[in-house]
Tab-separated table of C-alpha atoms in Angstrom:
chain	number	residue	atom	x	y	z
A	169	ASP	CA	-14.923	-6.898	6.094
A	170	GLN	CA	-11.214	-7.661	6.316
A	171	GLN	CA	-10.305	-9.785	3.352
A	172	VAL	CA	-6.612	-9.707	4.235
A	173	LYS	CA	-5.683	-10.247	7.852
A	174	GLN	CA	-2.413	-9.879	9.680
A	175	ASN	CA	-3.305	-11.039	13.142
A	176	SER	CA	-0.011	-10.196	14.820
A	177	PRO	CA	0.330	-6.435	15.259
A	178	SER	CA	3.953	-6.802	16.299
A	179	LEU	CA	6.860	-9.234	16.326
A	180	SER	CA	10.232	-8.980	18.019
A	181	VAL	CA	13.242	-11.142	17.054
A	182	GLN	CA	16.957	-11.206	17.707
A	183	GLU	CA	19.417	-10.230	15.022
A	184	GLY	CA	20.530	-13.240	13.016
A	185	ARG	CA	17.414	-15.284	13.773
A	186	ILE	CA	14.477	-15.974	11.488
A	187	SER	CA	11.492	-13.603	11.304
A	188	ILE	CA	8.189	-15.123	10.208
A	189	LEU	CA	5.335	-12.790	9.361
A	190	ASN	CA	1.929	-14.277	8.676
A	191	CYS	CA	-1.022	-13.259	6.567
A	192	ASP	CA	-4.431	-14.855	6.004
A	193	TYR	CA	-6.981	-14.037	3.362
A	194	THR	CA	-10.631	-14.875	2.862
A	195	ASN	CA	-11.263	-14.040	-0.791
A	196	SER	CA	-10.630	-17.137	-2.915
A	197	MET	CA	-10.461	-14.936	-6.019
A	198	PHE	CA	-7.127	-13.473	-4.913
A	199	ASP	CA	-4.385	-14.847	-7.135
A	200	TYR	CA	-1.457	-12.520	-6.597
A	201	PHE	CA	0.084	-11.568	-3.287
A	202	LEU	CA	2.642	-8.959	-2.317
A	203	TRP	CA	4.595	-7.899	0.725
A	204	TYR	CA	5.448	-4.278	1.319
A	205	LYS	CA	7.781	-2.821	3.910
A	206	LYS	CA	7.214	0.578	5.466
A	207	TYR	CA	9.509	2.746	7.533
A	208	PRO	CA	8.081	5.614	9.634
A	209	ALA	CA	7.229	8.745	7.633
A	210	GLU	CA	7.839	6.937	4.344
A	211	GLY	CA	5.586	5.223	1.833
A	212	PRO	CA	5.419	1.436	1.567
A	213	THR	CA	8.096	-0.132	-0.627
A	214	PHE	CA	7.630	-3.339	-2.548
A	215	LEU	CA	9.518	-6.301	-1.130
A	216	ILE	CA	8.471	-9.557	-2.774
A	217	SER	CA	5.458	-11.111	-4.457
A	218	ILE	CA	4.036	-14.488	-5.355
A	219	SER	CA	1.530	-15.703	-7.881
A	220	SER	CA	-1.052	-18.290	-6.897
A	221	ILE	CA	0.467	-20.753	-9.366
A	222	LYS	CA	3.499	-20.999	-7.091
A	223	ASP	CA	3.902	-21.980	-3.479
A	224	LYS	CA	7.246	-20.353	-2.850
A	225	ASN	CA	9.238	-17.385	-4.074
A	226	GLU	CA	12.674	-16.439	-2.860
A	227	ASP	CA	14.697	-13.257	-3.146
A	228	GLY	CA	17.901	-13.155	-1.128
A	229	ARG	CA	17.053	-13.201	2.561
A	230	PHE	CA	13.313	-13.000	1.860
A	231	THR	CA	11.083	-15.965	1.053
A	232	VAL	CA	7.324	-15.935	0.697
A	233	PHE	CA	5.342	-19.146	1.089
A	234	LEU	CA	1.778	-19.556	-0.120
A	235	ASN	CA	-0.653	-22.204	1.095
A	236	LYS	CA	-3.727	-21.797	-1.089
A	237	SER	CA	-5.799	-24.461	0.620
A	238	ALA	CA	-5.328	-22.706	3.951
A	239	LYS	CA	-5.551	-19.245	2.365
A	240	HIS	CA	-2.367	-18.393	4.197
A	241	LEU	CA	0.924	-16.839	3.264
A	242	SER	CA	4.028	-16.098	5.228
A	243	LEU	CA	7.163	-14.036	4.787
A	244	HIS	CA	10.412	-15.441	6.122
A	245	ILE	CA	13.432	-13.230	6.667
A	246	VAL	CA	16.691	-15.076	7.295
A	247	PRO	CA	18.881	-13.854	8.830
A	248	SER	CA	17.067	-10.904	10.345
A	249	GLN	CA	18.952	-7.626	10.553
A	250	PRO	CA	18.234	-4.474	12.596
A	251	GLY	CA	17.581	-2.596	9.332
A	252	ASP	CA	14.651	-4.936	8.716
A	253	SER	CA	12.784	-3.257	11.576
A	254	ALA	CA	9.698	-1.799	9.918
A	255	VAL	CA	5.986	-2.388	9.391
A	256	TYR	CA	5.287	-5.192	6.919
A	257	PHE	CA	2.059	-5.140	4.924
A	258	CYS	CA	0.581	-8.096	3.147
A	259	ALA	CA	-1.509	-7.246	0.053
A	260	ALA	CA	-3.567	-9.248	-2.417
A	261	ARG	CA	-5.125	-8.784	-5.834
A	262	SER	CA	-7.447	-10.795	-8.075
A	263	GLY	CA	-6.990	-11.302	-11.816
A	264	SER	CA	-6.348	-8.128	-13.739
A	265	ASN	CA	-8.016	-6.038	-11.081
A	266	TYR	CA	-5.826	-3.043	-10.340
A	267	LYS	CA	-7.027	-2.866	-6.777
A	268	LEU	CA	-4.741	-4.048	-3.984
A	269	THR	CA	-6.314	-5.070	-0.685
A	270	PHE	CA	-3.957	-4.564	2.235
A	271	GLY	CA	-3.709	-6.096	5.676
A	272	LYS	CA	-3.254	-3.950	8.744
A	273	GLY	CA	0.483	-4.541	8.960
A	274	THR	CA	2.869	-6.164	11.434
A	275	LEU	CA	5.551	-4.145	13.168
A	276	LEU	CA	8.792	-6.117	13.116
A	277	THR	CA	11.525	-5.162	15.551
A	278	VAL	CA	14.918	-6.808	15.134
A	279	ASN	CA	17.032	-6.392	18.239
A	280	PRO	CA	20.837	-6.218	17.952
B	412	ASP	CA	15.431	11.809	-8.018
B	413	THR	CA	12.246	10.925	-6.164
B	414	ALA	CA	10.198	8.421	-8.146
B	415	VAL	CA	6.786	9.273	-6.667
B	416	SER	CA	6.545	12.612	-4.913
B	417	GLN	CA	3.713	14.226	-3.005
B	418	THR	CA	3.181	17.763	-1.791
B	419	PRO	CA	2.665	18.838	0.847
B	420	LYS	CA	4.080	16.307	3.298
B	421	TYR	CA	2.024	17.747	6.146
B	422	LEU	CA	-1.259	19.628	5.921
B	423	VAL	CA	-3.093	21.095	8.905
B	424	THR	CA	-6.372	22.833	8.212
B	425	GLN	CA	-9.725	23.774	9.689
B	426	MET	CA	-12.977	21.932	9.184
B	427	GLY	CA	-14.907	23.175	6.190
B	428	ASN	CA	-11.858	24.211	4.186
B	429	ASP	CA	-10.990	22.961	0.704
B	430	LYS	CA	-7.497	21.560	0.119
B	431	SER	CA	-5.499	19.793	-2.561
B	432	ILE	CA	-2.689	17.259	-2.461
B	433	LYS	CA	-0.448	16.891	-5.486
B	434	CYS	CA	1.286	13.778	-6.756
B	435	GLU	CA	3.845	13.360	-9.494
B	436	GLN	CA	5.696	10.309	-10.746
B	437	ASN	CA	8.766	10.353	-12.976
B	438	LEU	CA	8.788	6.606	-13.640
B	439	GLY	CA	6.874	6.768	-16.901
B	440	HIS	CA	4.092	4.651	-15.393
B	441	ASP	CA	0.631	4.428	-16.907
B	442	THR	CA	-1.402	4.034	-13.743
B	443	MET	CA	-1.648	6.131	-10.597
B	444	TYR	CA	-3.536	5.629	-7.346
B	445	TRP	CA	-4.655	7.360	-4.180
B	446	TYR	CA	-4.783	5.441	-0.908
B	447	LYS	CA	-5.939	6.495	2.524
B	448	GLN	CA	-4.382	5.138	5.717
B	449	ASP	CA	-6.712	5.879	8.595
B	450	SER	CA	-6.175	5.768	12.329
B	451	LYS	CA	-6.675	1.997	12.333
B	452	LYS	CA	-3.691	1.756	9.971
B	453	PHE	CA	-5.553	0.156	7.086
B	454	LEU	CA	-4.362	1.211	3.651
B	455	LYS	CA	-7.442	1.511	1.472
B	456	ILE	CA	-7.586	2.430	-2.165
B	457	MET	CA	-9.668	5.430	-3.101
B	458	PHE	CA	-9.060	6.075	-6.796
B	459	SER	CA	-6.990	4.911	-9.716
B	460	TYR	CA	-6.297	6.471	-13.105
B	461	ASN	CA	-4.849	4.760	-16.139
B	462	ASN	CA	-3.579	7.155	-18.794
B	463	LYS	CA	-5.762	9.917	-17.374
B	464	GLU	CA	-8.861	7.707	-17.341
B	465	LEU	CA	-10.575	6.875	-14.037
B	466	ILE	CA	-10.579	3.100	-13.560
B	467	ILE	CA	-11.159	2.637	-9.847
B	468	ASN	CA	-13.533	4.755	-7.825
B	469	GLU	CA	-14.139	3.236	-4.426
B	470	THR	CA	-16.933	4.346	-2.180
B	471	VAL	CA	-15.603	7.683	-1.029
B	472	PRO	CA	-17.579	10.878	-0.376
B	473	ASN	CA	-18.183	13.162	-3.343
B	474	ARG	CA	-16.134	15.764	-1.524
B	475	PHE	CA	-13.071	13.902	-2.785
B	476	SER	CA	-12.268	14.543	-6.426
B	477	PRO	CA	-9.170	13.265	-8.204
B	478	LYS	CA	-7.792	15.068	-11.220
B	479	SER	CA	-5.210	13.775	-13.659
B	480	PRO	CA	-3.935	16.502	-16.006
B	481	ASP	CA	-1.503	14.030	-17.573
B	482	LYS	CA	-0.367	10.504	-16.838
B	483	ALA	CA	2.506	11.703	-14.641
B	484	HIS	CA	0.248	13.629	-12.274
B	485	LEU	CA	-2.700	12.711	-10.099
B	486	ASN	CA	-3.986	15.339	-7.710
B	487	LEU	CA	-6.552	14.926	-4.967
B	488	HIS	CA	-8.909	17.751	-4.120
B	489	ILE	CA	-10.992	17.610	-0.976
B	490	ASN	CA	-13.934	19.948	-0.381
B	491	SER	CA	-15.526	20.845	2.947
B	492	LEU	CA	-13.000	18.972	5.036
B	493	GLU	CA	-14.301	17.009	8.027
B	494	LEU	CA	-12.587	15.711	11.153
B	495	GLY	CA	-12.846	12.161	9.826
B	496	ASP	CA	-10.742	13.066	6.809
B	497	SER	CA	-7.674	13.218	9.043
B	498	ALA	CA	-5.388	10.467	7.795
B	499	VAL	CA	-2.241	9.831	5.802
B	500	TYR	CA	-2.864	9.897	2.059
B	501	PHE	CA	-0.513	7.942	-0.194
B	502	CYS	CA	-0.111	8.291	-3.899
B	503	ALA	CA	1.211	5.326	-5.900
B	504	SER	CA	1.964	4.418	-9.492
B	505	SER	CA	2.419	1.196	-11.441
B	506	PRO	CA	3.925	0.551	-14.862
B	507	PHE	CA	1.366	-1.398	-16.803
B	508	GLY	CA	-2.036	-0.844	-15.335
B	509	ALA	CA	-3.037	-4.336	-16.352
B	510	GLY	CA	-2.814	-5.860	-12.934
B	511	GLY	CA	-0.411	-8.519	-14.127
B	512	PRO	CA	2.481	-10.007	-12.151
B	513	GLY	CA	4.844	-7.214	-13.123
B	514	ASP	CA	2.461	-4.487	-12.161
B	515	THR	CA	4.037	-3.541	-8.846
B	516	GLN	CA	2.832	-0.354	-7.214
B	517	TYR	CA	5.376	2.242	-6.083
B	518	PHE	CA	4.310	4.557	-3.294
B	519	GLY	CA	5.021	8.174	-2.480
B	520	PRO	CA	6.054	9.272	1.028
B	521	GLY	CA	2.532	10.194	2.105
B	522	THR	CA	0.746	13.388	3.112
B	523	ARG	CA	-0.411	13.619	6.710
B	524	LEU	CA	-3.656	15.562	6.749
B	525	THR	CA	-4.929	16.881	10.078
B	526	VAL	CA	-8.340	18.502	10.204
B	527	LEU	CA	-8.981	20.610	13.317
């Protein structure tokens, strides 16, 4: 039962353009969402998060949008850089539950 | 100055053996976790400890036993290893353990376990 879904296993964009990574969730109890970035042979690193009381959070080139009615969130990277090439995981949590539920990840490739 | 470290990075062993993976964090965090990333690439939580107390115990076989000697360490011991245990195991830690907005999890580099 996948409660967090990343339906695109991979995405390829040109350097300087926008990358949009999508994530859908099914559990309406989720109220906090995170994006992690993972390079090969390394652990995931935290990128950006958003609480369900917001619909947008921005940090430099990274913006996360949350659409609660659609149970959908997206990560926008503008402009994309080759160093952004990595696997991006969407994760979600409910209330004060410690447990993070992860999606399967999307491999982003930014071409020079 | 690795924040969350795991040893070993790679572990190759025979079916039926018992092995341990060690995790240490020097961030002063209260909560530590073990995740498993299987061949389908899903990252799934297995266990979590807060100040040495077990707070999350997902449905994993009894052959897996976490041990937290202090809040900076969380080790994973696996008995009678099976082929299906082959995966990458990630340790993580978070500062507050309350699940609040600031409670970001920081991951170690992973241990790739291969059971032959």
